[in-house]
Coordinates of C-alpha atoms in Angstrom, one line a residue:
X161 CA 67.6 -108.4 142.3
X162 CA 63.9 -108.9 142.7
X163 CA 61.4 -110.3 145.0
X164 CA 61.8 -114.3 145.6
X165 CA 57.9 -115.5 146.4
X166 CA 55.5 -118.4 145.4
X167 CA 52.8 -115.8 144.2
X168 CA 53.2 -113.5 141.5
X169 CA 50.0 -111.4 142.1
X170 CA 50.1 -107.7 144.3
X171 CA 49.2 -108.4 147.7
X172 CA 45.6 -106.9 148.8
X173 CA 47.2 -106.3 152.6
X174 CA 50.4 -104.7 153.2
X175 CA 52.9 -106.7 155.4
X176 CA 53.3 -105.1 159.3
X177 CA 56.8 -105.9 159.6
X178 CA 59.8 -104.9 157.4
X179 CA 63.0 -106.8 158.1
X180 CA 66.5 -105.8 157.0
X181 CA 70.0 -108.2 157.3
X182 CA 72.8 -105.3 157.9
X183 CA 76.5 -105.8 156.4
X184 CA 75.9 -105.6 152.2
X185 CA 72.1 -104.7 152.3
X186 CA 71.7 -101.6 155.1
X187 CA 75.3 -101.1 154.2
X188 CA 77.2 -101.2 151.4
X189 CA 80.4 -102.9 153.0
X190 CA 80.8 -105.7 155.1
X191 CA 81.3 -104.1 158.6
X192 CA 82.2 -107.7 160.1
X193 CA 84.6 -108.9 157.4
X194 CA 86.2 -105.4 157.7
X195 CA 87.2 -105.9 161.2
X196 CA 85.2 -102.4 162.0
X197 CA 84.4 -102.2 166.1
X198 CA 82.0 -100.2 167.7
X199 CA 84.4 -97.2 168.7
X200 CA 85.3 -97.4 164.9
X201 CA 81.9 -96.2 164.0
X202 CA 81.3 -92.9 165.1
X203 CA 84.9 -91.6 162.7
X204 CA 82.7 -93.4 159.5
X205 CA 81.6 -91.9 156.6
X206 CA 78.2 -92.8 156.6
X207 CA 77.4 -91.8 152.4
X208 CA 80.3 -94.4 152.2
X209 CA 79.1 -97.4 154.2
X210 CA 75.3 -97.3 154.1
X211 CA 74.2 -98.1 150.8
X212 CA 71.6 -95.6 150.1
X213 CA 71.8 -93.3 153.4
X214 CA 69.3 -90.8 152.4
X215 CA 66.7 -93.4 150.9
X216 CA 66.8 -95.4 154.0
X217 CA 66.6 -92.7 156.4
X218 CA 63.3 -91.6 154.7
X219 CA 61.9 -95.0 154.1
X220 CA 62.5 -96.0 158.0
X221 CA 60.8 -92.4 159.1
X222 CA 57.7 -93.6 156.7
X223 CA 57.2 -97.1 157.5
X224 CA 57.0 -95.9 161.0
X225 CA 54.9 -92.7 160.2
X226 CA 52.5 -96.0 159.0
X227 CA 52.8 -97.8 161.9
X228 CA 55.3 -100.6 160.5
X229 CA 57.6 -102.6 162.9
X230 CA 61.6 -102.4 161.4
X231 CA 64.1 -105.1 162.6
X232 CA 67.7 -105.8 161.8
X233 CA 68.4 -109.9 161.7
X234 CA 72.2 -110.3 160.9
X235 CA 74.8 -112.5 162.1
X236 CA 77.1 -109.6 162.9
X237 CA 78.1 -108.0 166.1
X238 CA 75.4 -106.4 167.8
X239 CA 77.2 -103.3 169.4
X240 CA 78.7 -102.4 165.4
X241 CA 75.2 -102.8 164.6
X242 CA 73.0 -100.6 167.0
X243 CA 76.3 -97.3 167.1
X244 CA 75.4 -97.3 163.3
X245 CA 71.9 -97.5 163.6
X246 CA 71.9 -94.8 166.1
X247 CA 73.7 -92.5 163.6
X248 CA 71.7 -93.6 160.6
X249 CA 68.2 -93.0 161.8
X250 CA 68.8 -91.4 165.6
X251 CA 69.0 -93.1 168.9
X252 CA 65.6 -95.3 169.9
X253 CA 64.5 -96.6 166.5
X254 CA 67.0 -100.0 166.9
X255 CA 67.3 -101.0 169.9
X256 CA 68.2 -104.4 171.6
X257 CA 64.7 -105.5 171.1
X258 CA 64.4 -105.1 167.3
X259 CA 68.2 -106.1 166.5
X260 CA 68.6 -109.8 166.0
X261 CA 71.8 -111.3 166.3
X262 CA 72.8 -114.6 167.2
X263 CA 74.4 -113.5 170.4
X264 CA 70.9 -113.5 171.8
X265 CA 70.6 -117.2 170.6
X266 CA 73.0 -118.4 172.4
X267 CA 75.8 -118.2 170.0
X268 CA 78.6 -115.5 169.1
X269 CA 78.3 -112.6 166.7
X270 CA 80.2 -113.0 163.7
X271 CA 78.7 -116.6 163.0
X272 CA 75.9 -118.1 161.2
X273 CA 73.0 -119.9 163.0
X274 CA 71.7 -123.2 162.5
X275 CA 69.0 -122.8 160.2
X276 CA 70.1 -119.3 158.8
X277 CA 67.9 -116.3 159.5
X278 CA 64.9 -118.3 160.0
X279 CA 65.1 -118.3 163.9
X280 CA 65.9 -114.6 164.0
X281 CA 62.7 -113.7 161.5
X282 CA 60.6 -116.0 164.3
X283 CA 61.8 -114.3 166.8
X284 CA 60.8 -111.0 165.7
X285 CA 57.8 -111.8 164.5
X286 CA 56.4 -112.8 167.6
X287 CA 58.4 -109.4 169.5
X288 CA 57.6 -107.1 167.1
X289 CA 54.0 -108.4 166.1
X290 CA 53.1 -109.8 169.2
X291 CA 52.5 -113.0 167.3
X292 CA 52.1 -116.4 169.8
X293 CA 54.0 -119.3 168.8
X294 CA 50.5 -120.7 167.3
X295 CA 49.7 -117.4 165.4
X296 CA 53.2 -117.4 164.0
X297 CA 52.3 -119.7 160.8
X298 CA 49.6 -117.1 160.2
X299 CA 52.0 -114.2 160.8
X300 CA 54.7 -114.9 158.6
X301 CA 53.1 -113.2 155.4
X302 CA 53.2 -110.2 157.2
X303 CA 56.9 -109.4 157.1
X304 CA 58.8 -108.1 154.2
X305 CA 62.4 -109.3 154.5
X306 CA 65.7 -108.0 152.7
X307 CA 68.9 -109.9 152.5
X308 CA 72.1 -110.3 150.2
X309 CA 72.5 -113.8 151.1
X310 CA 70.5 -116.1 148.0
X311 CA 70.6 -119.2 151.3
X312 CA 69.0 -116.6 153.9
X313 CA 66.4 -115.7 151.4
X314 CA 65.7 -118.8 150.0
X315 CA 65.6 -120.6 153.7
X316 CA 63.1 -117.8 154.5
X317 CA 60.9 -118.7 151.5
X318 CA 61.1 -122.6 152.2
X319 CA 59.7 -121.5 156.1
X320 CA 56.7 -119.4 154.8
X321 CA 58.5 -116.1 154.8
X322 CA 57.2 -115.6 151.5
X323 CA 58.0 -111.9 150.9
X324 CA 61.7 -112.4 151.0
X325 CA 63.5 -110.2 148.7
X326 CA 67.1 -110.9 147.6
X327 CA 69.1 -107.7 147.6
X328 CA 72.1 -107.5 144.4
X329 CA 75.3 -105.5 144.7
X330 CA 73.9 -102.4 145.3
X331 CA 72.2 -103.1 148.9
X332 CA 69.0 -101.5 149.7
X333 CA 68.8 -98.4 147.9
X334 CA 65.9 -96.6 146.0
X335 CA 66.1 -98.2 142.6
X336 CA 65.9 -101.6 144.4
X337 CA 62.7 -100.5 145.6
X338 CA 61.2 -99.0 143.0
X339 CA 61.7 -102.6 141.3
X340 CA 60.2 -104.8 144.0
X341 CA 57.7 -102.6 145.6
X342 CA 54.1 -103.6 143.4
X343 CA 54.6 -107.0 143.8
X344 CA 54.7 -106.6 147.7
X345 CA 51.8 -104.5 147.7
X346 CA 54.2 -101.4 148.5
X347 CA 53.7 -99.2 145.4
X348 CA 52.5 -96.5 146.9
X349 CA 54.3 -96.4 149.9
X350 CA 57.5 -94.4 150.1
X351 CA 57.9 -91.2 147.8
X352 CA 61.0 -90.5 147.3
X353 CA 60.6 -87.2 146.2
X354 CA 60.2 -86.0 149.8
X355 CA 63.8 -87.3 151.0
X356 CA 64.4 -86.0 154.6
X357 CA 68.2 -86.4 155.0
X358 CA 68.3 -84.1 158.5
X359 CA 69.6 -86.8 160.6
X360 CA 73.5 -86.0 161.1

């Protein structure tokens, strides 16, 4: 769908953080709507469910080959969450730490938070960047942040999460990318051509 900022030019430093919401954008089904538990997940078909599994696989290996923090901020159920992770990309990557869900706000998976994914992308920021609550206005530039919901992304934007893309039909997938990577500064950051689909 595109990138949803207030500046139009390529950015001249590349964001540390990169920020995914789960059911519709990591995946191409909504796991939560879909009533799928956590013992559910290890009979998936993972080509079915994740969007683009090969893409992301690579592009998660790279960002941290470059020394990029990844995150998952979604208002589903954490345990669904991390047993996919763990197949997609391998046990360690998403973990507890870099999995937002609102259960570790104070609320229950499977329900929106006050103020949409704007507490969870605060959160991180200062976790994964080591950001103090008075460097996080300064910080917030840094992240890159994919969603399918046009509220999340646009509640992001109004917060200074500027680099907030809005993710179409098709989740995250390689031809999402390849449309909104310039105009985060990005375009030369994952070739595709050197897929590494290993992971089981």
């Amino acid at each position: 769908m595109g990138v949803v900022k207030k500046r139009d030019s390529c950015l001249s430093i590349r964001p540390k953080l990169i920020v995914w919401d789960f059911d519709l954008t990591v995946l191409s089904i909504h796991s939560w709507a879909a009533g799928i538990r956590q013992k559910d997940v290890a009979d998936r078909t993972l080509y079915d469910d994740v969007a683009d599994l090969a893409f992301f696989r690579h592009f998660v290996q790279r960002a941290l080959e470059q020394g990029f923090a990844v995150a998952i901020a979604s208002f589903g159920q954490y345990e669904v969450i991390q047993a996919y992770m763990d197949r997609i990309v391998g046990r360690g990557v998403f973990n507890r730490e870099n999995i937002a869900t609102p259960s570790k706000f104070g609320s229950k998976d499977g329900r929106a938070l006050r103020g949409g994914k704007v507490p969870m992308l605060k959160s991180l920021a200062c976790k994964m960047l080591r950001a103090s609550p008075q460097e996080l206005s300064l910080r917030k530039s840094d992240i890159i942040f994919f969603d399918d919901s046009w509220d999340n992304v646009c509640g992001a934007i109004e917060n200074g999460f500027i680099h907030s893309v809005l993710v179409d039909c098709r989740g995250f997938c390689e031809q999402l990318w390849n449309e909104v990577k310039c105009p985060l500064g990005m375009d030369n950051f994952c070739d595709a051509s050197k897929l590494d689909d290993s992971l089981a």
